[in-house]
Amino acid sequence: MLGAVILIVVLFGVSQPILSNLQKEHKWLKAGLLNQMYWYHMFFGLVYWTYAQFNRSDSVNYFFSYRNYKNWSSAFEPGTLFIEWVNYPFAKWLGFNYDMMMFFSTWIGYWGFVYFYCFFKENLRFNAKFEGWDAITIFMFLPNMHFWTASLGKGAYIFAGIGILTYGLSWPGRRIPLILLGGFICYMIRPHILFAILVGMGVGFVLGKEKVPVYQKYLVALGAIAMSIYVYEDLLTFLGYDPNNVLASFEEETGLNAQRLQSAGSGVDMSNYSLPMKLFTFWFRPLFIDSPNILGIAISFENALYIYMFSKIISKDFIKYIKEAPAMVKMSGVVFISISISMTFVMSNLGIIIRQKSQIMYFMLFVIVAFMDWQKQNRIRKRGEIFNRIVEEERRKLEVGIGD
């Protein structure tokens, strides 16, 4: 464990120049807050490490997988093997032990939070408040988000990839390296998430309110469609479907999921649920009445917050806002809805649902706080219009008085 402690300190030092460069680009960035987030996330790395000592964890298999390969390149494939490919040089050549590799992966997951924080702050004008507290800061410190992204496994890496890619897409012309890095990570671990982000990006840039040349919007959309077509077959293969007979293989997989429920301790049979109920289950369960254990009760508090935040968009103003929303909001909405719908048909275990939804919940939260940001701008604009009218009326009265 001593090696892991030393590594945590070293990685903190390595993080500082990266945060400094981000702070140069964004004067509003609070490096102190992100440093606090670093130690907070490392604490959850310790929590997960402790959890793995008493419960079965895939992290053990990921770490010792390097023994199964003759060379590094043999593990370079999408999916689970990609994590084994990342693990190989550290375990084989640099002598990292299991503890060190766990906390190195925790560090990778940390960057997902950094780049999502920058994405939120960069695209919002005001600080949304939750009971007087900065909502974005609260979102960045949600325990469940940190727990599932703090171990050696796909969760930490895919979350970092999504965060980096999303931040890069906020300014694609200046952040091509980040887009390539984030897109590469997403493709290698979860092609369906990259597929959804590419589709969302295309929709967002075409329908967004940004005043950019039409040809640029359609170039971006065509690029997203082309990339989507490129990953389509790999996506279906990754999900276990036959590219030549998608419908039949989808029905077969759905039937298998229903059978697996018979032996799943935290299974939820959603086969007879309506789509709205499936989505509710995916987004907001477990709640207090159906929490399978103490961890489920803790997660229920977070799900209650999601329900509260979701209630903010149940307004006729939201329809108006979505019509004129910027590209990144529309992209986030498409990504969140499309991935949610697809996952409800292939997942039926609460444990897996809890883990998987942590990868996309920030997209929903971004849409909500962006809507709240828009509402606040409208209120300020209306107050300004009222003030200007009052000033104009008083000016007219003075002019009339002087004329008399």
mmCIF file of C-alpha atoms in Angstrom, residues 111-371:
data_model
loop_
_atom_site.group_PDB
_atom_site.id
_atom_site.type_symbol
_atom_site.label_atom_id
_atom_site.label_comp_id
_atom_site.label_asym_id
_atom_site.label_seq_id
_atom_site.Cartn_x
_atom_site.Cartn_y
_atom_site.Cartn_z
ATOM 1 C CA TRP A 111 -10.146 13.794 -15.256
ATOM 2 C CA GLY A 112 -13.688 13.016 -16.300
ATOM 3 C CA PHE A 113 -14.889 15.260 -13.476
ATOM 4 C CA VAL A 114 -12.379 17.995 -14.352
ATOM 5 C CA TYR A 115 -13.470 18.185 -17.972
ATOM 6 C CA PHE A 116 -17.180 17.887 -17.201
ATOM 7 C CA TYR A 117 -16.766 20.744 -14.696
ATOM 8 C CA CYS A 118 -15.094 22.865 -17.394
ATOM 9 C CA PHE A 119 -17.835 21.902 -19.868
ATOM 10 C CA PHE A 120 -20.580 23.003 -17.467
ATOM 11 C CA LYS A 121 -18.919 26.277 -16.504
ATOM 12 C CA GLU A 122 -17.947 27.173 -20.053
ATOM 13 C CA ASN A 123 -21.465 26.785 -21.420
ATOM 14 C CA LEU A 124 -23.433 28.493 -18.640
ATOM 15 C CA ARG A 125 -23.719 32.191 -17.920
ATOM 16 C CA PHE A 126 -24.921 32.043 -14.328
ATOM 17 C CA ASN A 127 -24.312 29.719 -11.404
ATOM 18 C CA ALA A 128 -27.422 27.612 -10.879
ATOM 19 C CA LYS A 129 -28.315 27.325 -7.183
ATOM 20 C CA PHE A 130 -29.708 24.423 -5.184
ATOM 21 C CA GLU A 131 -30.938 25.611 -1.787
ATOM 22 C CA GLY A 132 -28.339 28.378 -1.915
ATOM 23 C CA TRP A 133 -25.486 26.078 -2.952
ATOM 24 C CA ASP A 134 -23.772 26.085 -6.336
ATOM 25 C CA ALA A 135 -25.533 23.270 -8.221
ATOM 26 C CA ILE A 136 -22.572 22.437 -10.455
ATOM 27 C CA THR A 137 -20.285 21.972 -7.463
ATOM 28 C CA ILE A 138 -22.868 19.660 -5.886
ATOM 29 C CA PHE A 139 -23.072 17.638 -9.102
ATOM 30 C CA MET A 140 -19.293 17.252 -9.195
ATOM 31 C CA PHE A 141 -19.232 15.764 -5.692
ATOM 32 C CA LEU A 142 -22.083 13.239 -5.958
ATOM 33 C CA PRO A 143 -20.822 10.108 -4.144
ATOM 34 C CA ASN A 144 -22.238 7.515 -6.538
ATOM 35 C CA MET A 145 -20.537 9.196 -9.496
ATOM 36 C CA HIS A 146 -17.176 8.980 -7.741
ATOM 37 C CA PHE A 147 -17.583 5.451 -6.418
ATOM 38 C CA TRP A 148 -18.105 3.807 -9.821
ATOM 39 C CA THR A 149 -15.327 5.795 -11.520
ATOM 40 C CA ALA A 150 -12.614 5.128 -8.932
ATOM 41 C CA SER A 151 -11.282 1.663 -9.714
ATOM 42 C CA LEU A 152 -9.411 -0.381 -12.273
ATOM 43 C CA GLY A 153 -12.132 -1.050 -14.798
ATOM 44 C CA LYS A 154 -14.116 0.328 -17.693
ATOM 45 C CA GLY A 155 -16.048 2.804 -15.541
ATOM 46 C CA ALA A 156 -13.122 5.146 -14.823
ATOM 47 C CA TYR A 157 -11.787 5.140 -18.376
ATOM 48 C CA ILE A 158 -15.071 5.553 -20.224
ATOM 49 C CA PHE A 159 -16.117 8.364 -17.881
ATOM 50 C CA ALA A 160 -12.833 10.165 -18.540
ATOM 51 C CA GLY A 161 -13.240 9.600 -22.280
ATOM 52 C CA ILE A 162 -16.777 11.002 -22.306
ATOM 53 C CA GLY A 163 -15.751 14.043 -20.263
ATOM 54 C CA ILE A 164 -12.745 14.809 -22.489
ATOM 55 C CA LEU A 165 -14.749 14.319 -25.699
ATOM 56 C CA THR A 166 -17.679 16.440 -24.513
ATOM 57 C CA TYR A 167 -15.396 19.268 -23.434
ATOM 58 C CA GLY A 168 -13.548 19.075 -26.750
ATOM 59 C CA LEU A 169 -16.800 19.346 -28.711
ATOM 60 C CA SER A 170 -17.599 22.636 -26.957
ATOM 61 C CA TRP A 171 -14.978 24.238 -29.194
ATOM 62 C CA PRO A 172 -14.128 21.689 -31.899
ATOM 63 C CA GLY A 173 -11.876 23.965 -33.948
ATOM 64 C CA ARG A 174 -9.440 24.490 -31.060
ATOM 65 C CA ARG A 175 -9.637 21.134 -29.297
ATOM 66 C CA ILE A 176 -9.059 18.510 -31.960
ATOM 67 C CA PRO A 177 -6.485 16.585 -29.850
ATOM 68 C CA LEU A 178 -8.988 16.284 -26.989
ATOM 69 C CA ILE A 179 -11.742 15.197 -29.386
ATOM 70 C CA LEU A 180 -9.470 12.524 -30.842
ATOM 71 C CA LEU A 181 -8.350 11.308 -27.417
ATOM 72 C CA GLY A 182 -11.854 11.235 -25.936
ATOM 73 C CA GLY A 183 -13.313 9.673 -29.079
ATOM 74 C CA PHE A 184 -10.613 6.995 -29.120
ATOM 75 C CA ILE A 185 -11.261 6.027 -25.486
ATOM 76 C CA CYS A 186 -15.037 5.909 -26.016
ATOM 77 C CA TYR A 187 -14.708 3.826 -29.180
ATOM 78 C CA MET A 188 -12.346 1.337 -27.568
ATOM 79 C CA ILE A 189 -14.524 0.798 -24.482
ATOM 80 C CA ARG A 190 -18.146 1.541 -25.392
ATOM 81 C CA PRO A 191 -18.734 2.143 -29.144
ATOM 82 C CA HIS A 192 -22.466 2.735 -28.592
ATOM 83 C CA ILE A 193 -21.691 5.796 -26.454
ATOM 84 C CA LEU A 194 -19.427 7.243 -29.141
ATOM 85 C CA PHE A 195 -22.183 6.490 -31.670
ATOM 86 C CA ALA A 196 -24.748 8.401 -29.590
ATOM 87 C CA ILE A 197 -22.407 11.365 -29.054
ATOM 88 C CA LEU A 198 -21.637 11.592 -32.762
ATOM 89 C CA VAL A 199 -25.328 11.522 -33.646
ATOM 90 C CA GLY A 200 -26.055 14.060 -30.924
ATOM 91 C CA MET A 201 -23.263 16.306 -32.156
ATOM 92 C CA GLY A 202 -24.659 16.237 -35.693
ATOM 93 C CA VAL A 203 -28.190 17.053 -34.530
ATOM 94 C CA GLY A 204 -26.948 19.747 -32.167
ATOM 95 C CA PHE A 205 -24.846 21.588 -34.709
ATOM 96 C CA VAL A 206 -27.551 21.531 -37.369
ATOM 97 C CA LEU A 207 -30.390 22.619 -35.080
ATOM 98 C CA GLY A 208 -28.418 24.767 -32.623
ATOM 99 C CA LYS A 209 -29.001 28.511 -32.466
ATOM 100 C CA GLU A 210 -25.326 29.417 -33.001
ATOM 101 C CA LYS A 211 -24.788 31.832 -35.858
ATOM 102 C CA VAL A 212 -22.280 29.931 -37.936
ATOM 103 C CA PRO A 213 -22.248 29.420 -41.704
ATOM 104 C CA VAL A 214 -24.754 26.819 -42.818
ATOM 105 C CA TYR A 215 -22.108 24.881 -44.711
ATOM 106 C CA GLN A 216 -20.083 24.460 -41.497
ATOM 107 C CA LYS A 217 -23.105 23.066 -39.675
ATOM 108 C CA TYR A 218 -23.732 20.525 -42.396
ATOM 109 C CA LEU A 219 -20.053 19.615 -42.673
ATOM 110 C CA VAL A 220 -20.061 18.776 -38.969
ATOM 111 C CA ALA A 221 -23.308 16.823 -39.342
ATOM 112 C CA LEU A 222 -21.997 14.885 -42.352
ATOM 113 C CA GLY A 223 -18.774 14.139 -40.479
ATOM 114 C CA ALA A 224 -20.766 12.813 -37.523
ATOM 115 C CA ILE A 225 -22.933 10.660 -39.816
ATOM 116 C CA ALA A 226 -19.865 9.296 -41.587
ATOM 117 C CA MET A 227 -18.217 8.379 -38.279
ATOM 118 C CA SER A 228 -21.476 6.817 -37.075
ATOM 119 C CA ILE A 229 -21.637 4.628 -40.181
ATOM 120 C CA TYR A 230 -18.003 3.653 -39.642
ATOM 121 C CA VAL A 231 -18.607 2.430 -36.086
ATOM 122 C CA TYR A 232 -22.080 0.980 -36.731
ATOM 123 C CA GLU A 233 -21.043 -2.609 -37.463
ATOM 124 C CA ASP A 234 -18.480 -2.637 -34.643
ATOM 125 C CA LEU A 235 -21.168 -1.280 -32.353
ATOM 126 C CA LEU A 236 -23.619 -4.085 -33.152
ATOM 127 C CA THR A 237 -20.918 -6.730 -32.820
ATOM 128 C CA PHE A 238 -19.831 -5.253 -29.493
ATOM 129 C CA LEU A 239 -23.410 -5.390 -28.196
ATOM 130 C CA GLY A 240 -23.721 -9.009 -29.300
ATOM 131 C CA TYR A 241 -26.079 -8.461 -32.254
ATOM 132 C CA ASP A 242 -25.796 -9.866 -35.741
ATOM 133 C CA PRO A 243 -25.243 -6.926 -38.159
ATOM 134 C CA ASN A 244 -27.076 -8.910 -40.857
ATOM 135 C CA ASN A 245 -30.138 -9.651 -38.723
ATOM 136 C CA VAL A 246 -30.409 -6.985 -36.037
ATOM 137 C CA LEU A 247 -34.069 -7.484 -35.131
ATOM 138 C CA ALA A 248 -33.850 -11.254 -34.567
ATOM 139 C CA SER A 249 -30.645 -11.019 -32.541
ATOM 140 C CA PHE A 250 -32.103 -8.146 -30.480
ATOM 141 C CA GLU A 251 -35.176 -10.221 -29.614
ATOM 142 C CA GLU A 252 -32.933 -13.167 -28.707
ATOM 143 C CA GLU A 253 -30.802 -11.023 -26.401
ATOM 144 C CA THR A 254 -33.902 -9.552 -24.764
ATOM 145 C CA GLY A 255 -35.187 -13.061 -24.073
ATOM 146 C CA LEU A 256 -31.853 -14.059 -22.538
ATOM 147 C CA ASN A 257 -31.948 -11.018 -20.264
ATOM 148 C CA ALA A 258 -35.364 -12.052 -19.008
ATOM 149 C CA GLN A 259 -34.047 -15.556 -18.231
ATOM 150 C CA ARG A 260 -31.040 -14.143 -16.362
ATOM 151 C CA LEU A 261 -33.398 -12.347 -13.996
ATOM 152 C CA GLN A 262 -34.341 -15.664 -12.439
ATOM 153 C CA SER A 263 -30.871 -15.880 -10.888
ATOM 154 C CA ALA A 264 -30.155 -12.172 -10.412
ATOM 155 C CA GLY A 265 -30.480 -11.037 -6.811
ATOM 156 C CA SER A 266 -31.061 -7.391 -7.763
ATOM 157 C CA GLY A 267 -32.903 -8.066 -11.002
ATOM 158 C CA VAL A 268 -35.808 -5.971 -12.221
ATOM 159 C CA ASP A 269 -38.076 -7.571 -14.815
ATOM 160 C CA MET A 270 -38.704 -4.670 -17.168
ATOM 161 C CA SER A 271 -39.903 -6.804 -20.085
ATOM 162 C CA ASN A 272 -43.541 -5.829 -19.459
ATOM 163 C CA TYR A 273 -42.838 -2.217 -18.503
ATOM 164 C CA SER A 274 -43.940 0.640 -20.722
ATOM 165 C CA LEU A 275 -41.132 2.800 -22.130
ATOM 166 C CA PRO A 276 -41.752 5.661 -19.627
ATOM 167 C CA MET A 277 -41.586 3.158 -16.740
ATOM 168 C CA LYS A 278 -38.402 1.617 -18.145
ATOM 169 C CA LEU A 279 -36.816 5.055 -18.346
ATOM 170 C CA PHE A 280 -37.947 5.923 -14.815
ATOM 171 C CA THR A 281 -36.372 2.683 -13.565
ATOM 172 C CA PHE A 282 -33.132 3.388 -15.368
ATOM 173 C CA TRP A 283 -32.872 7.021 -14.272
ATOM 174 C CA PHE A 284 -34.247 7.034 -10.732
ATOM 175 C CA ARG A 285 -34.145 3.580 -9.150
ATOM 176 C CA PRO A 286 -33.414 2.237 -6.660
ATOM 177 C CA LEU A 287 -35.448 4.479 -4.381
ATOM 178 C CA PHE A 288 -35.763 3.963 -0.639
ATOM 179 C CA ILE A 289 -38.569 1.380 -0.850
ATOM 180 C CA ASP A 290 -36.729 -0.978 -3.219
ATOM 181 C CA SER A 291 -33.098 -0.499 -2.208
ATOM 182 C CA PRO A 292 -31.450 -3.945 -2.035
ATOM 183 C CA ASN A 293 -28.825 -2.984 0.591
ATOM 184 C CA ILE A 294 -27.129 -0.128 2.465
ATOM 185 C CA LEU A 295 -25.379 1.008 -0.728
ATOM 186 C CA GLY A 296 -28.773 1.133 -2.449
ATOM 187 C CA ILE A 297 -30.153 3.353 0.332
ATOM 188 C CA ALA A 298 -27.222 5.750 -0.087
ATOM 189 C CA ILE A 299 -27.813 5.829 -3.843
ATOM 190 C CA SER A 300 -31.517 6.512 -3.222
ATOM 191 C CA PHE A 301 -30.651 9.952 -1.856
ATOM 192 C CA GLU A 302 -28.821 10.729 -5.088
ATOM 193 C CA ASN A 303 -31.738 9.433 -7.144
ATOM 194 C CA ALA A 304 -34.087 11.654 -5.131
ATOM 195 C CA LEU A 305 -31.910 14.617 -6.155
ATOM 196 C CA TYR A 306 -32.184 13.507 -9.799
ATOM 197 C CA ILE A 307 -35.982 13.435 -9.497
ATOM 198 C CA TYR A 308 -35.978 16.914 -7.948
ATOM 199 C CA MET A 309 -33.760 18.293 -10.708
ATOM 200 C CA PHE A 310 -35.813 16.558 -13.393
ATOM 201 C CA SER A 311 -38.955 18.238 -12.017
ATOM 202 C CA LYS A 312 -37.404 21.595 -12.953
ATOM 203 C CA ILE A 313 -38.012 20.974 -16.656
ATOM 204 C CA ILE A 314 -41.676 20.023 -16.276
ATOM 205 C CA SER A 315 -42.711 23.401 -17.634
ATOM 206 C CA LYS A 316 -44.163 24.753 -20.851
ATOM 207 C CA ASP A 317 -41.153 27.077 -20.999
ATOM 208 C CA PHE A 318 -38.917 24.055 -21.488
ATOM 209 C CA ILE A 319 -40.442 23.315 -24.915
ATOM 210 C CA LYS A 320 -39.788 26.904 -25.933
ATOM 211 C CA TYR A 321 -36.250 26.695 -24.619
ATOM 212 C CA ILE A 322 -35.370 23.461 -26.427
ATOM 213 C CA LYS A 323 -36.444 24.996 -29.734
ATOM 214 C CA GLU A 324 -33.893 27.791 -29.364
ATOM 215 C CA ALA A 325 -31.286 25.988 -27.241
ATOM 216 C CA PRO A 326 -27.606 26.025 -28.298
ATOM 217 C CA ALA A 327 -25.924 23.073 -29.958
ATOM 218 C CA MET A 328 -24.332 21.626 -26.814
ATOM 219 C CA VAL A 329 -27.690 21.451 -25.027
ATOM 220 C CA LYS A 330 -29.345 19.670 -27.933
ATOM 221 C CA MET A 331 -26.374 17.337 -28.245
ATOM 222 C CA SER A 332 -26.566 16.501 -24.540
ATOM 223 C CA GLY A 333 -30.301 15.872 -24.759
ATOM 224 C CA VAL A 334 -29.952 13.534 -27.747
ATOM 225 C CA VAL A 335 -27.072 11.638 -26.107
ATOM 226 C CA PHE A 336 -28.920 11.214 -22.823
ATOM 227 C CA ILE A 337 -32.233 10.110 -24.331
ATOM 228 C CA SER A 338 -30.775 7.808 -26.996
ATOM 229 C CA ILE A 339 -28.415 5.991 -24.633
ATOM 230 C CA SER A 340 -31.113 5.744 -21.957
ATOM 231 C CA ILE A 341 -33.615 4.147 -24.338
ATOM 232 C CA SER A 342 -31.078 1.679 -25.715
ATOM 233 C CA MET A 343 -29.890 0.656 -22.249
ATOM 234 C CA THR A 344 -33.395 0.031 -20.919
ATOM 235 C CA PHE A 345 -33.818 -2.775 -23.464
ATOM 236 C CA VAL A 346 -30.590 -4.601 -22.623
ATOM 237 C CA MET A 347 -30.273 -4.065 -18.855
ATOM 238 C CA SER A 348 -32.401 -5.478 -16.082
ATOM 239 C CA ASN A 349 -30.092 -5.640 -13.066
ATOM 240 C CA LEU A 350 -30.154 -2.702 -10.649
ATOM 241 C CA GLY A 351 -26.461 -3.082 -9.870
ATOM 242 C CA ILE A 352 -25.534 -2.765 -13.537
ATOM 243 C CA ILE A 353 -28.045 0.042 -14.066
ATOM 244 C CA ILE A 354 -26.567 2.058 -11.187
ATOM 245 C CA ARG A 355 -23.089 1.631 -12.631
ATOM 246 C CA GLN A 356 -23.967 2.388 -16.252
ATOM 247 C CA LYS A 357 -26.166 5.425 -15.748
ATOM 248 C CA SER A 358 -23.371 7.253 -13.923
ATOM 249 C CA GLN A 359 -21.696 7.605 -17.318
ATOM 250 C CA ILE A 360 -24.485 9.745 -18.802
ATOM 251 C CA MET A 361 -26.325 11.504 -15.950
ATOM 252 C CA TYR A 362 -24.227 14.651 -16.357
ATOM 253 C CA PHE A 363 -25.802 15.123 -19.786
ATOM 254 C CA MET A 364 -29.255 15.283 -18.186
ATOM 255 C CA LEU A 365 -28.045 17.592 -15.432
ATOM 256 C CA PHE A 366 -26.421 19.888 -17.983
ATOM 257 C CA VAL A 367 -29.671 20.243 -19.947
ATOM 258 C CA ILE A 368 -31.516 21.073 -16.726
ATOM 259 C CA VAL A 369 -29.083 23.699 -15.426
ATOM 260 C CA ALA A 370 -28.819 25.207 -18.920
ATOM 261 C CA PHE A 371 -32.617 25.602 -18.865
#
